Structure formats: structure tokens, C-alpha cells
mmCIF file of C-alpha atoms and ligand atoms in Angstrom:
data_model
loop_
_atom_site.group_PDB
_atom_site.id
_atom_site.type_symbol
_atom_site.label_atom_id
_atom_site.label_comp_id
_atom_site.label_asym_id
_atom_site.label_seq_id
_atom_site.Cartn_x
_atom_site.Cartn_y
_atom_site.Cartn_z
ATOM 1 C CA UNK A 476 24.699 11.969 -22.442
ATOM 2 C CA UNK A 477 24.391 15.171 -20.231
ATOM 3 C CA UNK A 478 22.791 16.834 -22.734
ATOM 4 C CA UNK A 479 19.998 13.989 -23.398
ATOM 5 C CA UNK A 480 19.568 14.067 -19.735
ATOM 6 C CA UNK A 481 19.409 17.444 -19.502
ATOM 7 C CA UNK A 482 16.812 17.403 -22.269
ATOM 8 C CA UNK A 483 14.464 14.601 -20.876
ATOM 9 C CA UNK A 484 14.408 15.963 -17.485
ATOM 10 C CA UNK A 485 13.032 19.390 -18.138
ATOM 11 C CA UNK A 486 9.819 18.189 -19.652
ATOM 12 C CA UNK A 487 6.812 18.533 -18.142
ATOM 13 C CA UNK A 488 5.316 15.090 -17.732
ATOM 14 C CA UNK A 489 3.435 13.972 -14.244
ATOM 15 C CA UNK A 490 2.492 10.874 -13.665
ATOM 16 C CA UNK A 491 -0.679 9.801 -15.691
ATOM 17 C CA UNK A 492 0.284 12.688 -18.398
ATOM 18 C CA UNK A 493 3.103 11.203 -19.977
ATOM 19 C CA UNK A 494 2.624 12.617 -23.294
ATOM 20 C CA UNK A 495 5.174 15.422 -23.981
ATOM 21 C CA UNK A 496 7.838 12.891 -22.945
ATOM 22 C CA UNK A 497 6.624 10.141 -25.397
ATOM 23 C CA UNK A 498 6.976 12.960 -27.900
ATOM 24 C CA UNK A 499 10.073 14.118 -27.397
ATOM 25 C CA UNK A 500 11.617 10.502 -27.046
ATOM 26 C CA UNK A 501 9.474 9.570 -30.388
ATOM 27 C CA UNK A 502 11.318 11.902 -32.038
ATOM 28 C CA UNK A 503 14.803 10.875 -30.496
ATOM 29 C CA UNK A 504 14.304 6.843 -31.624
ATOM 30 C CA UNK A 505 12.149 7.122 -34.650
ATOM 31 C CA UNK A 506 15.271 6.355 -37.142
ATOM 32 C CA UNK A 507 16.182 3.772 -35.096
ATOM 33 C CA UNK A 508 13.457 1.061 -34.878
ATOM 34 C CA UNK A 509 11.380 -0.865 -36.809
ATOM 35 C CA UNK A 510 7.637 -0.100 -35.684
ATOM 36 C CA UNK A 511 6.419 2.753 -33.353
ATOM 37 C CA UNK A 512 3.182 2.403 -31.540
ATOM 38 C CA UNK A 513 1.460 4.075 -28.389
ATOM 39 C CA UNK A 514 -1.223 2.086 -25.985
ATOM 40 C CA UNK A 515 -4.493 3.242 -24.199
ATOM 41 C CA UNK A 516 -2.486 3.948 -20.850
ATOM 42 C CA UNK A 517 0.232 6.239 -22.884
ATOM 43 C CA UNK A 518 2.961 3.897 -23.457
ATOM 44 C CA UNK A 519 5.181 4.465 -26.673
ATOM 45 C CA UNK A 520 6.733 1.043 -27.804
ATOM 46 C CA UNK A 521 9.519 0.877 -29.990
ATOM 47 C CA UNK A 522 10.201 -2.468 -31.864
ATOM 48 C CA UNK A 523 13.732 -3.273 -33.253
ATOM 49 C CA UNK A 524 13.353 -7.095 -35.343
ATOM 50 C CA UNK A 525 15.498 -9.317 -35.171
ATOM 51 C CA UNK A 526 16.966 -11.209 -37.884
ATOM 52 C CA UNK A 527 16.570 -14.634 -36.505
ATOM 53 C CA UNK A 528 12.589 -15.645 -36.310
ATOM 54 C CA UNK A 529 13.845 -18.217 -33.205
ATOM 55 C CA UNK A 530 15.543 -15.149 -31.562
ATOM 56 C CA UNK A 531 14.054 -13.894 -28.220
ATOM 57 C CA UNK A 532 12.338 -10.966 -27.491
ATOM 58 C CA UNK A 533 13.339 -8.796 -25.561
ATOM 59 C CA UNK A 534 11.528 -6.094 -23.324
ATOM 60 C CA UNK A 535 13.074 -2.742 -21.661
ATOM 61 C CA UNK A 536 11.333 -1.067 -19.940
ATOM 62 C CA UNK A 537 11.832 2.586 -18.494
ATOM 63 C CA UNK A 538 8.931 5.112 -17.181
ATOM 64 C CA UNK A 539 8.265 8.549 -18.336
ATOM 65 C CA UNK A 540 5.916 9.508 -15.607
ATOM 66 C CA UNK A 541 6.892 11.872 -12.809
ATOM 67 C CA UNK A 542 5.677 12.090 -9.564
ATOM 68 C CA UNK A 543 3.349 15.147 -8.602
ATOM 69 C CA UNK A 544 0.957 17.039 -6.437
ATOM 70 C CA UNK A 545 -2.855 16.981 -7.969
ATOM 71 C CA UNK A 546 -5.428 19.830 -7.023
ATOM 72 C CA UNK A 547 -8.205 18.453 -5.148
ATOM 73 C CA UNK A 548 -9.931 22.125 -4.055
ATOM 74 C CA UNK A 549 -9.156 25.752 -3.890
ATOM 75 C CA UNK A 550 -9.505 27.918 -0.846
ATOM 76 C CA UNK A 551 -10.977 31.210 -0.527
ATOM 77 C CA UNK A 552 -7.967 32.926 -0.621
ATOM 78 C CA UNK A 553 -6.791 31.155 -3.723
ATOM 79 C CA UNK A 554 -4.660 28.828 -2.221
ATOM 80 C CA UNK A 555 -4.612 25.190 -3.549
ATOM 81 C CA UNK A 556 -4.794 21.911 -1.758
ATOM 82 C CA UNK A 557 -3.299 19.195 -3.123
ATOM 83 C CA UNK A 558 -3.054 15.223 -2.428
ATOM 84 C CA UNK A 559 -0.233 13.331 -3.841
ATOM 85 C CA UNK A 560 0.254 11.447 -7.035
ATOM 86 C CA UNK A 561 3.028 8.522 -6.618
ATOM 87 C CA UNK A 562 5.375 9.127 -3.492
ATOM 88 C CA UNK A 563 6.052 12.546 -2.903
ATOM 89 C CA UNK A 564 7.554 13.398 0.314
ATOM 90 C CA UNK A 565 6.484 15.830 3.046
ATOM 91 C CA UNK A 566 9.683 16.992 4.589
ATOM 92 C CA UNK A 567 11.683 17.666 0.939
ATOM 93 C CA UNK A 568 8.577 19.353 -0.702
ATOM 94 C CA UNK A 569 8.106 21.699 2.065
ATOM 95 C CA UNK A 570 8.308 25.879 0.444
ATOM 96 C CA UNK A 571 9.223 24.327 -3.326
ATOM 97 C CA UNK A 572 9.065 25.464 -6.345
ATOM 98 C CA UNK A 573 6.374 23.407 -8.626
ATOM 99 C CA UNK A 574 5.127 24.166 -11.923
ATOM 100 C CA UNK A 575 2.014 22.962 -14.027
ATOM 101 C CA UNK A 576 1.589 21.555 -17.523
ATOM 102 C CA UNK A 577 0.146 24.628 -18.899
ATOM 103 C CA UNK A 578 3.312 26.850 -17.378
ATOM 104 C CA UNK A 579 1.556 28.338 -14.466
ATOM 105 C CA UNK A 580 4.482 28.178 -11.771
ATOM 106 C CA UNK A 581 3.745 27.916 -7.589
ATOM 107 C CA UNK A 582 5.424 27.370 -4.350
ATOM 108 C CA UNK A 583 4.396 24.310 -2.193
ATOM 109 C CA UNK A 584 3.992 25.288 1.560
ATOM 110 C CA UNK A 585 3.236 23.469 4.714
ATOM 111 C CA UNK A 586 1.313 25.598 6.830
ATOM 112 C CA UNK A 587 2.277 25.514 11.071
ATOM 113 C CA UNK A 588 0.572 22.089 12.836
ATOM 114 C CA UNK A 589 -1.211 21.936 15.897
ATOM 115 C CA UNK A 590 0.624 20.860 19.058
ATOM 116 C CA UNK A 591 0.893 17.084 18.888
ATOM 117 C CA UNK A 592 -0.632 16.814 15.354
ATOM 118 C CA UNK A 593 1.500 15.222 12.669
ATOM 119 C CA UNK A 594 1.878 16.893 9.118
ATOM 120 C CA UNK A 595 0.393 15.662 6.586
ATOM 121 C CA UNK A 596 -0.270 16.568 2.967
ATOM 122 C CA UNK A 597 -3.405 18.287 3.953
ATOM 123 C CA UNK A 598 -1.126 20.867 5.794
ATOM 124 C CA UNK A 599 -0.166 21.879 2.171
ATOM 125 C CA UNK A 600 -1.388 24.273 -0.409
ATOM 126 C CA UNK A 601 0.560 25.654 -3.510
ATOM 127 C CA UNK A 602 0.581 29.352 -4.138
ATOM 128 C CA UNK A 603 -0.012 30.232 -6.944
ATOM 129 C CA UNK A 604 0.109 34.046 -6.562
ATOM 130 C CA UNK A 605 -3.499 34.406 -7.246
ATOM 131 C CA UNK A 606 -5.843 36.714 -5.103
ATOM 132 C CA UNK A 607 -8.768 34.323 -4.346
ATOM 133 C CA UNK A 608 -10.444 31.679 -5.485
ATOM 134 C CA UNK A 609 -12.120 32.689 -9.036
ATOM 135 C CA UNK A 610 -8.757 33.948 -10.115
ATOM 136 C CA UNK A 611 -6.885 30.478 -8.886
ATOM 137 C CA UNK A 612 -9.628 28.847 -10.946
ATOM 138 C CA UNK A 613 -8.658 31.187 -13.958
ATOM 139 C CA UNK A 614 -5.040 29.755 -13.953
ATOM 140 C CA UNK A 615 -5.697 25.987 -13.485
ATOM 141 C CA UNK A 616 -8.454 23.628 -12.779
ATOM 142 C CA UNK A 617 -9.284 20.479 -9.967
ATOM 143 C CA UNK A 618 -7.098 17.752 -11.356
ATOM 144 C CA UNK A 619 -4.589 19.486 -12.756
ATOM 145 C CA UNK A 620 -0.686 17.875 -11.293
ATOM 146 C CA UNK A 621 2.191 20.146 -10.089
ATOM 147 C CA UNK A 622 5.565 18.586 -10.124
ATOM 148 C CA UNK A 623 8.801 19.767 -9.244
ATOM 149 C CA UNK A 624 10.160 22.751 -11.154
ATOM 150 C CA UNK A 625 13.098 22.147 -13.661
ATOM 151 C CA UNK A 626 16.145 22.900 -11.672
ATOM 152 C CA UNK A 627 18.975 20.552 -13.769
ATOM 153 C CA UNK A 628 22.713 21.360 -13.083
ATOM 154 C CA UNK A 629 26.114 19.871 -12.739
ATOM 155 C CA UNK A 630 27.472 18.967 -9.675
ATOM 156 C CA UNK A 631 31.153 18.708 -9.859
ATOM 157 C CA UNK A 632 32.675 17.079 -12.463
ATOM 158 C CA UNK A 633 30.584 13.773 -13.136
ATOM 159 C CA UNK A 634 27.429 14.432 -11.152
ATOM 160 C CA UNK A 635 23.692 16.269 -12.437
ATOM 161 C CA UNK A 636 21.117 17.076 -9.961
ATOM 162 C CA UNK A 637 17.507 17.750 -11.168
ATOM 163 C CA UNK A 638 13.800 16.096 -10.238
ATOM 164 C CA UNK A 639 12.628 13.821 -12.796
ATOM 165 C CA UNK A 640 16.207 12.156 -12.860
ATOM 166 C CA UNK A 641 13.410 8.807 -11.731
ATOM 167 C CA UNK A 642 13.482 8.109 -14.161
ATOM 168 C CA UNK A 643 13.959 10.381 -16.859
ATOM 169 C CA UNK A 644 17.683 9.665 -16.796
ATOM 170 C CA UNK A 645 16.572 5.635 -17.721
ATOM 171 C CA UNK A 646 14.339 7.158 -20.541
ATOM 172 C CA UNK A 647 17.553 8.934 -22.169
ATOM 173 C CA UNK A 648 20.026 5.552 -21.132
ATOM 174 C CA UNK A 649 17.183 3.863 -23.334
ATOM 175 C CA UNK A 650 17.059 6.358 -26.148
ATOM 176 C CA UNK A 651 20.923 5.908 -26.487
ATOM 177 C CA UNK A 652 21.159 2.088 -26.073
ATOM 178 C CA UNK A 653 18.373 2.253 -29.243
ATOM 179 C CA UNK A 654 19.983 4.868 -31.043
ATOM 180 C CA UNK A 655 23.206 2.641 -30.975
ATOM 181 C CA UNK A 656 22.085 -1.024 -31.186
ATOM 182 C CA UNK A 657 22.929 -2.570 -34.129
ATOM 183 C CA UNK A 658 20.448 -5.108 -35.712
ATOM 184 C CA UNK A 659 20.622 -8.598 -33.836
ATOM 185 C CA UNK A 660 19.146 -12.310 -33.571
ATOM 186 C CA UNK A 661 16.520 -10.977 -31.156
ATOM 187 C CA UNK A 662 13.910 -8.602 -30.988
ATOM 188 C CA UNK A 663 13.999 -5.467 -28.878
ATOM 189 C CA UNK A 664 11.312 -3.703 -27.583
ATOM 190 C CA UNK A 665 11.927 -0.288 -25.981
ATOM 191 C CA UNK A 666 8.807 0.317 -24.053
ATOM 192 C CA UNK A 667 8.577 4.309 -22.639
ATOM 193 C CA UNK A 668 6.204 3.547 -20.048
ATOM 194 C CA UNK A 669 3.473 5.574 -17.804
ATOM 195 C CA UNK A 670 2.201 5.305 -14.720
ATOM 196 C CA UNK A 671 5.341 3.859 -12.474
ATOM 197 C CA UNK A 672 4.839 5.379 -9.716
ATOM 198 C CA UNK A 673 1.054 4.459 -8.872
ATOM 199 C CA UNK A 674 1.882 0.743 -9.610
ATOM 200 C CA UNK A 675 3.826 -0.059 -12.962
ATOM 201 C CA UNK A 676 0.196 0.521 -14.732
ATOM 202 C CA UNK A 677 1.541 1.188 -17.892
ATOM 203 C CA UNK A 678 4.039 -1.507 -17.920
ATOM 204 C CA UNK A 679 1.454 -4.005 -17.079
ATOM 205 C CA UNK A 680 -0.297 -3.377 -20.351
ATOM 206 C CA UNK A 681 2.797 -3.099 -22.328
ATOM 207 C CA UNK A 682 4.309 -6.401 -21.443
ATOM 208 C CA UNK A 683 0.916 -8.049 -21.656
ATOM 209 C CA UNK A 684 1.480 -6.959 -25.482
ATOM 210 C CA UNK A 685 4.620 -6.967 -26.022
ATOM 211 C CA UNK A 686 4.672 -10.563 -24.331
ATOM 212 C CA UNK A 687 8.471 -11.015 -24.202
ATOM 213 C CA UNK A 688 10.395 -13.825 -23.043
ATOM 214 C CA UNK A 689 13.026 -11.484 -21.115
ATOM 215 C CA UNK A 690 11.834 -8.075 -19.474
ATOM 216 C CA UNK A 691 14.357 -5.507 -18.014
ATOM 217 C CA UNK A 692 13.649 -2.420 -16.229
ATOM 218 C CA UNK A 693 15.876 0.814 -16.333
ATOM 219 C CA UNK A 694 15.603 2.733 -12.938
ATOM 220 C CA UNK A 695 16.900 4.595 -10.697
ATOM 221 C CA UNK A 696 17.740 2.780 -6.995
ATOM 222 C CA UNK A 697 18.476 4.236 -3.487
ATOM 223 C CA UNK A 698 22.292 5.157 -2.207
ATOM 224 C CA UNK A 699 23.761 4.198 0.896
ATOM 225 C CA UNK A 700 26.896 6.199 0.715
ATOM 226 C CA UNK A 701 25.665 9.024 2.458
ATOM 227 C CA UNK A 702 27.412 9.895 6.470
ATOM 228 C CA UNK A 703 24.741 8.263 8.444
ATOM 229 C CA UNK A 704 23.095 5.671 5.747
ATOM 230 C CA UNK A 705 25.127 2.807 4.743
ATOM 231 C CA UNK A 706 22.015 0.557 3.152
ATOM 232 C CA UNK A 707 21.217 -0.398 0.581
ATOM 233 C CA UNK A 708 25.373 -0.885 -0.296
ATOM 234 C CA UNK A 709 25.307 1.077 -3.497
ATOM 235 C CA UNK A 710 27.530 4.068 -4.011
ATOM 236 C CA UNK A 711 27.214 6.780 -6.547
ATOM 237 C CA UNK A 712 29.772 6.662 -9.388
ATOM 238 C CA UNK A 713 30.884 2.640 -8.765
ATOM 239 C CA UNK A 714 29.101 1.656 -11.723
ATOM 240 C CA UNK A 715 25.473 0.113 -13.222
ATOM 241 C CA UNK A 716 23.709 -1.423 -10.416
ATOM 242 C CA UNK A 717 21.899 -5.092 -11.021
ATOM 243 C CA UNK A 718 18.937 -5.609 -9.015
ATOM 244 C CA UNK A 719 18.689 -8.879 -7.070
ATOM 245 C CA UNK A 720 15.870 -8.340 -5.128
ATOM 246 C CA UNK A 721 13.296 -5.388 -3.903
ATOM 247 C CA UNK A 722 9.778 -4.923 -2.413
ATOM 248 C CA UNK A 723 8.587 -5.404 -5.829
ATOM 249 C CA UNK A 724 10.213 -8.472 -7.348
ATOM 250 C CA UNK A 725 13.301 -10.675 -7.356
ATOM 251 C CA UNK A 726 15.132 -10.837 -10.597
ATOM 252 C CA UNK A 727 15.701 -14.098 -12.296
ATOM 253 C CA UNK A 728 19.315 -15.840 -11.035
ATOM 254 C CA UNK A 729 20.249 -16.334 -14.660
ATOM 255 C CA UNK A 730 19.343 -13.016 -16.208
ATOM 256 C CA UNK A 731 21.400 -11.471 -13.415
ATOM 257 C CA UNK A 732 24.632 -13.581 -13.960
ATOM 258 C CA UNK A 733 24.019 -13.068 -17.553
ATOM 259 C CA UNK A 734 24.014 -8.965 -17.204
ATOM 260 C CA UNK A 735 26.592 -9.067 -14.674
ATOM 261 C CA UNK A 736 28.617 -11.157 -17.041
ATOM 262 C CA UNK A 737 27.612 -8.343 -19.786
ATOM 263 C CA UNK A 738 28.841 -5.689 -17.609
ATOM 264 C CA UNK A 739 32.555 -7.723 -16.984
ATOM 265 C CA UNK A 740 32.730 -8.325 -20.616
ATOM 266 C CA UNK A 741 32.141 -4.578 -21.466
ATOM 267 C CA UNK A 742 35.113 -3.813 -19.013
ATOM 268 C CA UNK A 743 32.501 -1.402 -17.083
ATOM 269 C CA UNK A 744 31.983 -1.503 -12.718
ATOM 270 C CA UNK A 745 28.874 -3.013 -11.418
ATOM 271 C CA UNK A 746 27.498 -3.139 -8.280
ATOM 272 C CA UNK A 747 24.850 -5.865 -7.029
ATOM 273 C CA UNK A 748 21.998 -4.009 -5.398
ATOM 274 C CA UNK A 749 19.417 -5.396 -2.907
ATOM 275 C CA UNK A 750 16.864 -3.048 -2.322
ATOM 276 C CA UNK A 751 15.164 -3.425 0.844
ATOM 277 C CA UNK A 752 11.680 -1.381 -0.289
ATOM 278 C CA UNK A 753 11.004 0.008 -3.657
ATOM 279 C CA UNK A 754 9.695 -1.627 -7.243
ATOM 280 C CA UNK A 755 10.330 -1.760 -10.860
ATOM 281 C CA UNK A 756 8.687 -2.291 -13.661
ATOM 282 C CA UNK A 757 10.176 -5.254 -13.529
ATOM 283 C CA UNK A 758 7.530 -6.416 -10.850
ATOM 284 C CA UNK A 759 4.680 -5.920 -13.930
ATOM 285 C CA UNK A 760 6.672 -7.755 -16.314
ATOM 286 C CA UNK A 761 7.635 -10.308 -14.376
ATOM 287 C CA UNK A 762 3.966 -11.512 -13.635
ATOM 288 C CA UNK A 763 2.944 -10.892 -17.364
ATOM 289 C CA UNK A 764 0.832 -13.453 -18.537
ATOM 290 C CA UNK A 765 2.041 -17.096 -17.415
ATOM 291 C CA UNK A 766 5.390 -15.635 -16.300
ATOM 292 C CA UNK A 767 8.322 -13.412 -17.437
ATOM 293 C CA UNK A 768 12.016 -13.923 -16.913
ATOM 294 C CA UNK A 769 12.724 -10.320 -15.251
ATOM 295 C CA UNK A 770 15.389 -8.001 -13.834
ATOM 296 C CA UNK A 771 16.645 -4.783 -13.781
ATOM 297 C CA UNK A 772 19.354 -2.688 -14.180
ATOM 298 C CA UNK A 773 19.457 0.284 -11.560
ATOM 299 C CA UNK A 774 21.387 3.883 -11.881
ATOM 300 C CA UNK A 775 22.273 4.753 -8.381
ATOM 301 C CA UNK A 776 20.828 7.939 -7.203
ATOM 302 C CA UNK A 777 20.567 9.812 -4.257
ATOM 303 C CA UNK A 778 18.152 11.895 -2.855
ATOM 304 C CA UNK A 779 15.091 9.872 -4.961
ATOM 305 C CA UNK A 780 11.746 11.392 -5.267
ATOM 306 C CA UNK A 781 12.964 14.882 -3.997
ATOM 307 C CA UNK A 782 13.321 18.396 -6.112
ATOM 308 C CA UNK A 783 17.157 17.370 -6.226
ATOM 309 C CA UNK A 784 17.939 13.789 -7.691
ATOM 310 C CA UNK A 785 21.548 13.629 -8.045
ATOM 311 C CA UNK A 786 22.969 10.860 -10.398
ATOM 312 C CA UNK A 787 26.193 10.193 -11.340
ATOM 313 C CA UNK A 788 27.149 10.350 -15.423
ATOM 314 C CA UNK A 789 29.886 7.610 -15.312
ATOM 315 C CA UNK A 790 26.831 5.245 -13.802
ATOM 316 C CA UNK A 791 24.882 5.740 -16.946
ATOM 317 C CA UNK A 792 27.914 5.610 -18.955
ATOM 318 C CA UNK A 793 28.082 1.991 -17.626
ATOM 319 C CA UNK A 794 24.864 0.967 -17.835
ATOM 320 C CA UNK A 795 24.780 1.809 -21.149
ATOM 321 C CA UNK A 796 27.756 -0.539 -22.165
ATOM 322 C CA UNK A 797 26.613 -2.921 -20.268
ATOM 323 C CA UNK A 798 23.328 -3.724 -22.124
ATOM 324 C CA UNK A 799 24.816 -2.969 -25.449
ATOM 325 C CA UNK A 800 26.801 -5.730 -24.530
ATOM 326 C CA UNK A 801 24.566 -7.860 -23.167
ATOM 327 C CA UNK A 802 22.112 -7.212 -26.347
ATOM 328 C CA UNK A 803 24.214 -7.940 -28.960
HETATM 329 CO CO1 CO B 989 10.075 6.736 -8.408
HETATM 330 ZN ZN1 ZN B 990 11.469 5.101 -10.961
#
């Protein structure tokens, strides 16, 4: 699993440019599934048929896209400003290393704030290490998205740090649940979506499609085990978490039981997680069309949406037993 991990997280794929992930993970579930197909917003949807034509469908859902820092002008000095793209933080992306699609690497800084004044992304710039402006606009162009520079490694013995773990660790749970799912009554649909962290775009689309009768998101969900934070009550490395509630949506009562049940069954922890901000895809599916029976199941994380995402490997281990389980 590391290794698949490892793999998935060191692509390049901002949010809104999704397509060197869908390519590698293509590749990775191709054998495995029935039909392959990609949408206008990006999304690649894999189809696994059932063998009963009553059977359900069922829709899982886990985004490619990575949050990221778009160029919106270049100074004199060839410095770039930048706004954000999804929720990047101020405090963790202060003197960073980011890189760019086409390889060109930088370093995000936050330059000093007048007395009283609060900083804000337009104290950034990235450096690029060009000398002025025409030779910034040699190396990349307005629009172009920096994200976070691979940086994946262990942490002890169970744990991987690296950005992109939201939620390029779901995308490689996914892969593996596909790669190992037997044929079954129902239909699954493993959706590798876009555009997460702007507003589950690319899930919208997909389950309007897809039109399933059961959605679940893969993602990644907030810690509270660290010193001074004991909300929301999920620890790292006690096991797949099922989401009750969030900002986004509240999962359906049954389809929780059902994957908590899966989860017993499988003889894997779980934890019950009730997020107090934050959204899934699950929030897209569940308002698909007249109405979607939704939930999702969560690998704790800590440190989301910074340069260091730490997960723990016995979490995904879990989760991953858990919906073969609950899928078969
Ligand atoms: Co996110
Ligand atoms: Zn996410």
C-alpha cells in the first residue's frame, strides 16, 4: 500500500488539472473493470457490472485534485503573486517549497506586514529564481497552479507524511479495493474525481451520470489527538473513520450502520467521526438528482491541507477491508 501511496502522491495534479492522476490510476484499474470513461470536468469512471440486473449501484467516490497557488501577475522583479485554489493555508505555506506542472520549482514567501495589517495571500509571491519579469514569463505563464512539492516519507513504523495525502491516499485505497473486488450482485462505479476542493464540481457531474442508488466518498478527515486539540475525537492509527455528519452533509443512518457493521464483520477498528466543518463528495452525491443515499468513509489525517499530511497505513489497511466487506 505504501508504495501505491507513495506513487499517487508524487504526481503533479492541482486542482482543475487532474489529468496526470487520471492517467496514472487508468493504468492501475484498467484490468480490473468493465468500462472506462472520462467526463467534460476530468473525471475518470470506472464501471465494475454486476451480475444481478436488480443489484444496486454503487458509487465511490475519491478526488484527484490537489490544492494549489494560481499566478494571477508577475512583478518587476520576477516575483509571482498568487491567489489560492481550494484551501490553502497562510501560516503552513509560509517559505515552502512548490513546484509547477511543467517542473519549474519555487519557494512561497510571505513578505513582512504593516503594523496592524493582517496577512493575507496578497503578502505572497513564489520565487522562482528568475531575474525580472520577461524571464518569470519565460518559465511559466498567468494561470499556471503551484502546489506543494513532493516531499513523501515514513514516519516511524506505520505513518507517511507527504502533501497530496487529501486525497491521493483515497485515490490509491480505491485503486486497491478495485484491483481486489471480485465480481458481485451490484454494480460498482469507481469515480476518480476533480475539482474537490472548489466544491465537489467534478463529483456533481459524475453522480448526475453515474446516478447510483448508494454514493460513498473516500477522504481524508481532521485528528483530534494532537496535545492541545481533542475535536473532532478521531485518532490516527484507531482504524477507518465513518462519517456521521460534517459542514457538507450528514450520511444516511442506514448506510452508516451498514459500513460500521462491514467494518465489525471484517474484524478491522473503526471510529465514528463527526466533523464539525469540512465536506465530501458525499455532499454532491447526496443531492444528485431526486436524492442519493450517501456517506463516507474517512482516513484520519493530521496536519490536512499543509506540505506535511501525515496518515497512518494501518487506517487505510482498514478501510480497505472494510468496504471489501461491505461490497461483496
Ligand atoms: Co481537502
Ligand atoms: Zn479531500
Amino acid at each position: 500500500m505504501f508504495e501505491l501511496i507513495r506513487q499517487l502522491v508524487n504526481l503533479y495534479g492541482a486542482t482543475g488539472r487532474e489529468a496526470g492522476v487520471a492517467d496514472a490510476v487508468e493504468a492501475l484499474v484498467r484490468d480490473h473493470v468493465d468500462s472506462i470513461r472520462r467526463d467534460a470536468l476530468g473525471n475518470l469512471i470506472c464501471e465494475k457490472r454486476g451480475t444481478d440486473p436488480d443489484g444496486k449501484r454503487i458509487m465511490l467516490s475519491a478526488h484527484m485534485d490537489h490544492i494549489g497557488f494560481i499566478v494571477v501577475a508577475v512583478e518587476k522583479e520576477g516575483y509571482l503573486r498568487v491567489m489560492p485554489v481550494g484551501g490553502v493555508g497562510l501560516a503552513v505555506s509560509r517559505t515552502r517549497h512548490v513546484s509547477f506542472q511543467n517542473g519549474v520549482q519555487g519557494v512561497i514567501v510571505q513578505e513582512p506586514v504593516r503594523e496592524g495589517e493582517t496577512p493575507a495571500m496578497k503578502h505572497m509571491f513564489i520565487d522562482i529564481g528568475a531575474a525580472d519579469e520577461s524571464e518569470a514569463l519565460s518559465m511559466i505563464s498567468l494561470g499556471d497552479v503551484a502546489v506543494y512539492a513532493n516531499d513523501c516519507f515514513r514516519l516511524g513504523e506505520h505513518r507517511v507524511a507527504a502533501p497530496a495525502m487529501d486525497d491521493r491516499v483515497a485515490c490509491a485505497l480505491l485503486v486497491s479495493v478495485m484491483q481486489a473486488l471480485p465480481k458481485t450482485r451490484n454494480t460498482v462505479i469507481a469515480v476518480f474525481s476533480t475539482q474537490e476542493e472548489v466544491g465537489c464540481r467534478g463529483a456533481k457531474t459524475a453522480a448526475y451520470s453515474v446516478d447510483p442508488d448508494i454514493g460513498i466518498a473516500l477522504d481524508v478527515t481532521a485528528n483530534g489527538d494532537t496535545p492541545e486539540t481533542k475535536l473532532p475525537a478521531i485518532r490516527l492509527g484507531e482504524g477507518a473513520a465513518v462519517k456521521i455528519m460534517d459542514r457538507g452533509s450528514i450520511s444516511n443512518p442506514d448506510l452508516v450502520r451498514e459500513l460500521l457493521a462491514a467494518g465489525e464483520r471484517a474484524g478491522v477498528r473503526t471510529q465514528r467521526e463527526v466533523l464539525p466543518f469540512g465536506g465530501t463528495d458525499a455532499m454532491a452525491m447526496q443531492v444528485s438528482r431526486s436524492g442519493v443515499i450517501a456517506g463516507t468513509v474517512s482516513i484520519p489525517c493530521r496536519y490536512v491541507h499543509s506540505a506535511c499530511e501525515v496518515i497512518d497505513l494501518r487506517d487505510v489497511e482498514a478501510a480497505r477491508a472494510l468496504l471489501l466487506e461491505y461490497l461483496k
